[in-house]
mmCIF file of C-alpha atoms in Angstrom:
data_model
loop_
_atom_site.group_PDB
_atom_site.id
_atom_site.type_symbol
_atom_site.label_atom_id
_atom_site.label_comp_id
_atom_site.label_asym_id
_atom_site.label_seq_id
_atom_site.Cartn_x
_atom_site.Cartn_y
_atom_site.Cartn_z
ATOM 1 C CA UNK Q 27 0.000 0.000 0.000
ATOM 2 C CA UNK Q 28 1.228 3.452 -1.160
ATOM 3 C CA UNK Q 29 0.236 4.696 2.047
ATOM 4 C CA UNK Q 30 3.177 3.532 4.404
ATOM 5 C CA UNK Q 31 6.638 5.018 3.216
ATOM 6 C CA UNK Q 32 9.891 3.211 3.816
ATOM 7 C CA UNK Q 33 13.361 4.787 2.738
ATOM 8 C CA UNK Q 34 15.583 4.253 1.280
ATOM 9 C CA UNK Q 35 14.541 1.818 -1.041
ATOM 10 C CA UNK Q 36 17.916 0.311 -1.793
ATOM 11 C CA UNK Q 37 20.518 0.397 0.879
ATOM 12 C CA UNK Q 38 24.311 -1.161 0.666
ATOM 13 C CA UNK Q 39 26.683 -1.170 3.596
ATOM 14 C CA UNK Q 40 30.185 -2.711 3.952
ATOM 15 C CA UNK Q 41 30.265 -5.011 6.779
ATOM 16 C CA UNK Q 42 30.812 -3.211 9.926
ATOM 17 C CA UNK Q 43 28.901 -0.740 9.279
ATOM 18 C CA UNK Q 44 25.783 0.488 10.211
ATOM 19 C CA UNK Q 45 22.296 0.414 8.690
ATOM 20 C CA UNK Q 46 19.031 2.929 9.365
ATOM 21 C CA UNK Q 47 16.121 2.019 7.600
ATOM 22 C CA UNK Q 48 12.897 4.340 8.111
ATOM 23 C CA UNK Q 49 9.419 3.416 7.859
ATOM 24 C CA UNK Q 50 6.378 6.184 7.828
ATOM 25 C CA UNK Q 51 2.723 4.400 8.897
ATOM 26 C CA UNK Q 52 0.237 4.800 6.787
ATOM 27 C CA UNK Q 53 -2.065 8.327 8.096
ATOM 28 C CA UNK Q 54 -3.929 7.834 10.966
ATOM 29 C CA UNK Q 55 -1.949 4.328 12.079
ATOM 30 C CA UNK Q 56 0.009 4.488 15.474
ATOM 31 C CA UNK Q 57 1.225 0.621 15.189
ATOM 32 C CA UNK Q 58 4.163 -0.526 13.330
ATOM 33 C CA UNK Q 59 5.310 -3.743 12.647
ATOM 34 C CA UNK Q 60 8.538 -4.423 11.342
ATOM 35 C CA UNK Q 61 9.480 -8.163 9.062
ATOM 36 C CA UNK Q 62 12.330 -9.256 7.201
ATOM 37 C CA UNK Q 63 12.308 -11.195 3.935
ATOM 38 C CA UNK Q 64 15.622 -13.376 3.471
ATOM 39 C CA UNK Q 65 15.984 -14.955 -0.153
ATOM 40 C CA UNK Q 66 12.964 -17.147 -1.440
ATOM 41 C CA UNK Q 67 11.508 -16.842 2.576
ATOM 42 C CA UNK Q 68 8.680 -15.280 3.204
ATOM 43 C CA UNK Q 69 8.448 -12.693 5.578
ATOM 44 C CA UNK Q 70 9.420 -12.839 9.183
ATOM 45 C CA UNK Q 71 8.051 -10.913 12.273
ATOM 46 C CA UNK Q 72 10.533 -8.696 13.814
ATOM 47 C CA UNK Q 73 9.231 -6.299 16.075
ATOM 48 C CA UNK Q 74 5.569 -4.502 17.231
ATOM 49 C CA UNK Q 75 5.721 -0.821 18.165
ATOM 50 C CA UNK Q 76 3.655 1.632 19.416
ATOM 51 C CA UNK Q 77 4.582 5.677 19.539
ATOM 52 C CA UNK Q 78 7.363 5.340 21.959
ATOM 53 C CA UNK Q 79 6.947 1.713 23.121
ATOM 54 C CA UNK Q 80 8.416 -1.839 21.683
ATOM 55 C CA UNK Q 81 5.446 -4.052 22.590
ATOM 56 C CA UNK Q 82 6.935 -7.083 21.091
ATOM 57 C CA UNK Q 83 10.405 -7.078 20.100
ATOM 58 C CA UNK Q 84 10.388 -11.500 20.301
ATOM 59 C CA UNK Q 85 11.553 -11.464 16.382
ATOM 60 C CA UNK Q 86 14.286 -9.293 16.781
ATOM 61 C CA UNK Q 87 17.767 -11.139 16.913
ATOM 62 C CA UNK Q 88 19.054 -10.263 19.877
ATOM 63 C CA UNK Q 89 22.244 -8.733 19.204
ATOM 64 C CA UNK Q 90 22.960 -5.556 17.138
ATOM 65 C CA UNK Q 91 19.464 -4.503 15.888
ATOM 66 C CA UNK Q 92 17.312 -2.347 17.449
ATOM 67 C CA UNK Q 93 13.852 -0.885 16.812
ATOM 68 C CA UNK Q 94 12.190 2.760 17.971
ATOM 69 C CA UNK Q 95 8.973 4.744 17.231
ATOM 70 C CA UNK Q 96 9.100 8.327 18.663
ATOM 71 C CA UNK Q 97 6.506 10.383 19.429
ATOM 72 C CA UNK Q 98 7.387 12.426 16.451
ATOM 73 C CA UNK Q 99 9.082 11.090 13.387
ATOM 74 C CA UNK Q 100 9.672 7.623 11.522
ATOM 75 C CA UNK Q 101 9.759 4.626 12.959
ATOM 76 C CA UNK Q 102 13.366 3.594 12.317
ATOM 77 C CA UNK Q 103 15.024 -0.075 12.609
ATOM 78 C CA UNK Q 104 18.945 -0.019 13.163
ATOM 79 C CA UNK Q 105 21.169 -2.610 12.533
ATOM 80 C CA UNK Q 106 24.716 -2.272 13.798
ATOM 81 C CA UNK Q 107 28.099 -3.563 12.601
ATOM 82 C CA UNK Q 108 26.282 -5.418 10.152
ATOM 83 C CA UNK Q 109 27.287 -8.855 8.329
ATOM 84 C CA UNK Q 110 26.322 -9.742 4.996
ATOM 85 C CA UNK Q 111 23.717 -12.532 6.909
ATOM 86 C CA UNK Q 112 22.133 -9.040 7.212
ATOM 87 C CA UNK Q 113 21.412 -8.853 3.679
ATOM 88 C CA UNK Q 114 17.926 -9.233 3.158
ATOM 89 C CA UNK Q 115 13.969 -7.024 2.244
ATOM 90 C CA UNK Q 116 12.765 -5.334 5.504
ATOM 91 C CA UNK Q 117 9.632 -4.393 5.079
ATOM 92 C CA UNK Q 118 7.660 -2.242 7.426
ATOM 93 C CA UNK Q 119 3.842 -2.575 7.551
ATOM 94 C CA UNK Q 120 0.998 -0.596 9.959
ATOM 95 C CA UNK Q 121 -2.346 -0.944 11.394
ATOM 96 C CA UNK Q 122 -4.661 1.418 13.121
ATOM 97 C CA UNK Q 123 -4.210 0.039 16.851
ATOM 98 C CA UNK Q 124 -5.110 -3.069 18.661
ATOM 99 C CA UNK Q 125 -8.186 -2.520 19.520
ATOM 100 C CA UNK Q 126 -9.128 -3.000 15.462
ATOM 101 C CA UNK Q 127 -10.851 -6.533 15.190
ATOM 102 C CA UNK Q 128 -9.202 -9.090 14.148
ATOM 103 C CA UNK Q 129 -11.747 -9.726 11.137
ATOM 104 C CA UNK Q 130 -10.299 -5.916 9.792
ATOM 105 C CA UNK Q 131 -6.570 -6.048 10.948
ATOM 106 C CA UNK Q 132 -4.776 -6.008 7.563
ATOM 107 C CA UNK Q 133 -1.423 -5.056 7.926
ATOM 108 C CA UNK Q 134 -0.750 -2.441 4.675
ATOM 109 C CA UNK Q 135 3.188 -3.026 4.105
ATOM 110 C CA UNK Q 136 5.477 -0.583 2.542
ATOM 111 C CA UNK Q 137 7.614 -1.415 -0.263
ATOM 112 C CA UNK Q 138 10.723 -2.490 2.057
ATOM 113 C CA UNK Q 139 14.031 -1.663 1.852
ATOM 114 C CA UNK Q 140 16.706 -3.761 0.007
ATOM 115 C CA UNK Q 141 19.711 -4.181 2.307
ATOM 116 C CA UNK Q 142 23.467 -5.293 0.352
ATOM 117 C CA UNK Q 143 25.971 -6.019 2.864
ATOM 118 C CA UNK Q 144 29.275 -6.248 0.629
ATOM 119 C CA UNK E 28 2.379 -21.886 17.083
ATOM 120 C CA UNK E 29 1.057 -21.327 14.271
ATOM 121 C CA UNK E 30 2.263 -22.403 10.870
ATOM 122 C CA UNK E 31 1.504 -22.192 6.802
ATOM 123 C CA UNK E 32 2.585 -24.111 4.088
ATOM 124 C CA UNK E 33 2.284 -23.883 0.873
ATOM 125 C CA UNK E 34 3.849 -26.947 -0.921
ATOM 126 C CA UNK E 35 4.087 -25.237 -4.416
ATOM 127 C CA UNK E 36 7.108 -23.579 -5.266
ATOM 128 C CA UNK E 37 6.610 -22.910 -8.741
ATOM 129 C CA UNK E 38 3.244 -22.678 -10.989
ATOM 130 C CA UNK E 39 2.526 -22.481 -14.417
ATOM 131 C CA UNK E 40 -1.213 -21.071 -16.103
ATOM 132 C CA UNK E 41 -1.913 -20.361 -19.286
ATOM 133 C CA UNK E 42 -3.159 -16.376 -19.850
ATOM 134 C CA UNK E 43 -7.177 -16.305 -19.245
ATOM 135 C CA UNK E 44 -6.878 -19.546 -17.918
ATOM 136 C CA UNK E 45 -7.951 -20.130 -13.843
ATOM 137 C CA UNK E 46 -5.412 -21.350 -10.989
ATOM 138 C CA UNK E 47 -5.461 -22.593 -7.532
ATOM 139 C CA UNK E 48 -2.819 -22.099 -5.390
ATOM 140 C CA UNK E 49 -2.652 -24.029 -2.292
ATOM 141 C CA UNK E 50 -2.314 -23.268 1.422
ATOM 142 C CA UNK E 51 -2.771 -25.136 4.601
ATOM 143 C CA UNK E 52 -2.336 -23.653 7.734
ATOM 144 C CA UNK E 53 -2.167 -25.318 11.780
ATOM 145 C CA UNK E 54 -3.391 -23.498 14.638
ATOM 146 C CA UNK E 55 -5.234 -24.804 17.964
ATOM 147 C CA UNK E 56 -6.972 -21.348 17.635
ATOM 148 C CA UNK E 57 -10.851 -21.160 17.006
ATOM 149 C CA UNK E 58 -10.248 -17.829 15.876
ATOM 150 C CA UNK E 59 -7.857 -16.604 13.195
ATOM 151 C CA UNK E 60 -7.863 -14.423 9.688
ATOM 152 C CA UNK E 61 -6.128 -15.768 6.847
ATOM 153 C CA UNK E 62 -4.814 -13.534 3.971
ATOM 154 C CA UNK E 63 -3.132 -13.719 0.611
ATOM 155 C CA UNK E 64 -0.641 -11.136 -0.492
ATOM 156 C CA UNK E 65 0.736 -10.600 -3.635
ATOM 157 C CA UNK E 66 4.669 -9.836 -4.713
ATOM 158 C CA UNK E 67 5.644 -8.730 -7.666
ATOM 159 C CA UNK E 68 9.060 -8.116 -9.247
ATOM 160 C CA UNK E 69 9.377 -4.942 -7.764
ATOM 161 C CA UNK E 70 9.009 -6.096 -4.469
ATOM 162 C CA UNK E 71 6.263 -4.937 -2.788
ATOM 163 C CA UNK E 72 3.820 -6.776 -0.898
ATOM 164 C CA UNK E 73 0.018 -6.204 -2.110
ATOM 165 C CA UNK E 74 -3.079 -6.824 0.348
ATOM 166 C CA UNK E 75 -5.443 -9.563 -2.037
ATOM 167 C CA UNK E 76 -7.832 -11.307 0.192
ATOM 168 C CA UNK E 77 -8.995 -11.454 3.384
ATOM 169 C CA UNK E 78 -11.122 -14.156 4.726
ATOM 170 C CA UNK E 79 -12.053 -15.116 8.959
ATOM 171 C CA UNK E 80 -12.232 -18.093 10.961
ATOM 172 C CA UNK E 81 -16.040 -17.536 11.153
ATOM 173 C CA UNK E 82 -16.786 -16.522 7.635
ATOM 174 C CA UNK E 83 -19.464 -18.705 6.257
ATOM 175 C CA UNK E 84 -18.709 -17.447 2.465
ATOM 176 C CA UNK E 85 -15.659 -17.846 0.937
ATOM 177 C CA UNK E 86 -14.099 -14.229 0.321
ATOM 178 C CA UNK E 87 -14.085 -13.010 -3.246
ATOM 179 C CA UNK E 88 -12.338 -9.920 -4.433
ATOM 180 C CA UNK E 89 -12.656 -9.168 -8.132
ATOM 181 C CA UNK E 90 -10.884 -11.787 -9.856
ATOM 182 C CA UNK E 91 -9.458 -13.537 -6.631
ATOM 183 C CA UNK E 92 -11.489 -16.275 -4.433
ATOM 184 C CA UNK E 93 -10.534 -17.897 -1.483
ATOM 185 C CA UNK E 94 -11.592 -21.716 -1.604
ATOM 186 C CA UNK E 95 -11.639 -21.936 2.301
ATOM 187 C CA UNK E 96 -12.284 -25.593 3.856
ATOM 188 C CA UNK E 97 -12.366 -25.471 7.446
ATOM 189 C CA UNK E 98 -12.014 -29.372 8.202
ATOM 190 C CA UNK E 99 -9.220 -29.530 6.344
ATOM 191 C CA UNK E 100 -7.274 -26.692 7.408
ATOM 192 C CA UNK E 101 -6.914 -25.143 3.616
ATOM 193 C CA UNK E 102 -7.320 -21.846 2.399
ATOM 194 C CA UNK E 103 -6.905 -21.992 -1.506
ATOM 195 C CA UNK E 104 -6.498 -18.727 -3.398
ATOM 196 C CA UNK E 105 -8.384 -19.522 -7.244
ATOM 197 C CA UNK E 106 -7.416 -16.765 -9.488
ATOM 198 C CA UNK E 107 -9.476 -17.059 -12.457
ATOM 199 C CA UNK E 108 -9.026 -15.146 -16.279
ATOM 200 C CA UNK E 109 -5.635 -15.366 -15.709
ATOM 201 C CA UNK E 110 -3.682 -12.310 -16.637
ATOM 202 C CA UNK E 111 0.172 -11.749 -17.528
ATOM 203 C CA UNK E 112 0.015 -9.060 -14.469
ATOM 204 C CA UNK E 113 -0.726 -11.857 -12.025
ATOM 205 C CA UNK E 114 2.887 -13.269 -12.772
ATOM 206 C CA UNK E 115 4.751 -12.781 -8.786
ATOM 207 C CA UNK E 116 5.132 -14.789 -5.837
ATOM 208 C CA UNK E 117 2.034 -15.233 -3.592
ATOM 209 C CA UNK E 118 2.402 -15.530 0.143
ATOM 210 C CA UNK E 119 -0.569 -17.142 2.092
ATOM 211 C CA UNK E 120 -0.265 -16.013 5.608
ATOM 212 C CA UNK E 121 -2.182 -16.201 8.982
ATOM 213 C CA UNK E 122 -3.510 -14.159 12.410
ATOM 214 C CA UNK E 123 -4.362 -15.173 15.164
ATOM 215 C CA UNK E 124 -5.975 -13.308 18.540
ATOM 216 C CA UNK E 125 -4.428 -12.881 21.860
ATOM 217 C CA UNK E 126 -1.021 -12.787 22.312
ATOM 218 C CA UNK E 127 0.807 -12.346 19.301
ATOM 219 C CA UNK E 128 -2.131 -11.101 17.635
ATOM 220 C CA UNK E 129 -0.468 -8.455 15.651
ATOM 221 C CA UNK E 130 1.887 -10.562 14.006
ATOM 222 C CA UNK E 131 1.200 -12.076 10.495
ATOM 223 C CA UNK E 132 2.523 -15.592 9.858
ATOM 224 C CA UNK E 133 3.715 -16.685 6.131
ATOM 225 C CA UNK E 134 4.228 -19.218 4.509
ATOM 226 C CA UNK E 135 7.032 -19.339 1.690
ATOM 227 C CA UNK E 136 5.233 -18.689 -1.089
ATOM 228 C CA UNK E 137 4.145 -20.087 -4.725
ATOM 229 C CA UNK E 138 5.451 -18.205 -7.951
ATOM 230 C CA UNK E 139 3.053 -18.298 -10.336
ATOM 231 C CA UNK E 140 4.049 -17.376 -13.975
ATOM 232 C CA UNK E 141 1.645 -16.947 -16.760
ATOM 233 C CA UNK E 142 1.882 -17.925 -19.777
ATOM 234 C CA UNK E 143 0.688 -15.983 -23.048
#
């Protein structure tokens, strides 16, 4: 969906280094969910945020990424000192809150971010 | 946990021709949503189909149907009139309430090509 904005698109970063990738929710949606895409895998849940709160970071590996909403601004996942394992589509999708029904939760994704580690 | 499989990796239709792709899914949950996205080339992941645990029609959208069977723990998407546009993977994926209940779980897909 057109509506929720991830940049950059394409991102390459020599190991070591680190990555920010930036996700805007759709208008109106406070809840962001972050998933990553390896090669011919479909996606996998990361991490659940709220404006300034991880309410289930259980997908995250536990070293060297990190996750934050703030009250103003992108949502923005970071991945530190990063290893071409790394390389994968993160795609960043929102909702309008939890307390949507399950019958008309549809997550609306962005069109991810492309992450090279060379 | 829940889990979704989709056992073909590869499918061929001929253009205006329908196609099923296939998905099975395991939950203990009563209540769950089951979707269908679509990926393209390009990359992004489009929203198809929708269809609950306590639907009693299959969900139709345009072109796309979701043959859902209950008892056998299958939720089919048929696209019929096949198109060359419909060529991209196809993710089946699955919701379920309580905890957890924001995250979507997929399966790893089915690329469909079509044929002219």
């Amino acid at each position: 969906n057109a509506g929720v904005m991830q940049n950059p698109r394409h991102l390459v970063r020599r190991r070591g280094q680190e990555a920010r990738l930036r996700c805007s929710p759709m208008k109106g949606h406070s809840h962001v969910y972050w998933y990553r895409q390896l090669p011919e895998e479909g996606l996998k849940f990361m991490v659940y945020l709220q404006k300034e709160n991880i309410i289930d970071e259980s997908g995250m590996p536990k070293e060297r990424f990190s996750a934050e909403f703030p009250k103003e601004g992108p949502s923005i996942l970071r991945i530190q000192q990063v290893v071409r394992g790394d390389s994968a589509a993160y795609f960043c999708a929102s909702s309008p809150g939890q307390g949507t029904p399950l019958m008309n939760t549809e997550a609306f994704f962005g069109q991810g971010t492309r992450l090279t580690v060379v | 946990a829940q889990k979704i499989t989709q056992t073909q990796p590869g499918m061929f239709v001929q253009e205006k021709e329908a196609v099923t792709l296939d998905c099975t899914y395991d939950t203990s949950d009563q209540s769950y949503g089951l979707f269908w996205y679509k990926q393209p080339s390009s990359g992004e992941m489009i929203f198809l189909i929708y269809q609950g645990s306590y639907d009693e029609q299959n969900a139709t959208e345009g072109r796309y149907s979701l043959n859902f069977q209950k008892a056998r723990k299958s939720a089919n998407l048929v696209i019929s009139a096949s198109q060359l546009g419909d060529s991209a993977m196809y993710f089946c994926a699955m919701k379920v309430p309580g905890a957890g209940s924001y995250q979507l779980t997929f399966g790893k897909g089915t690329k469909l090509s079509v044929i002219p």
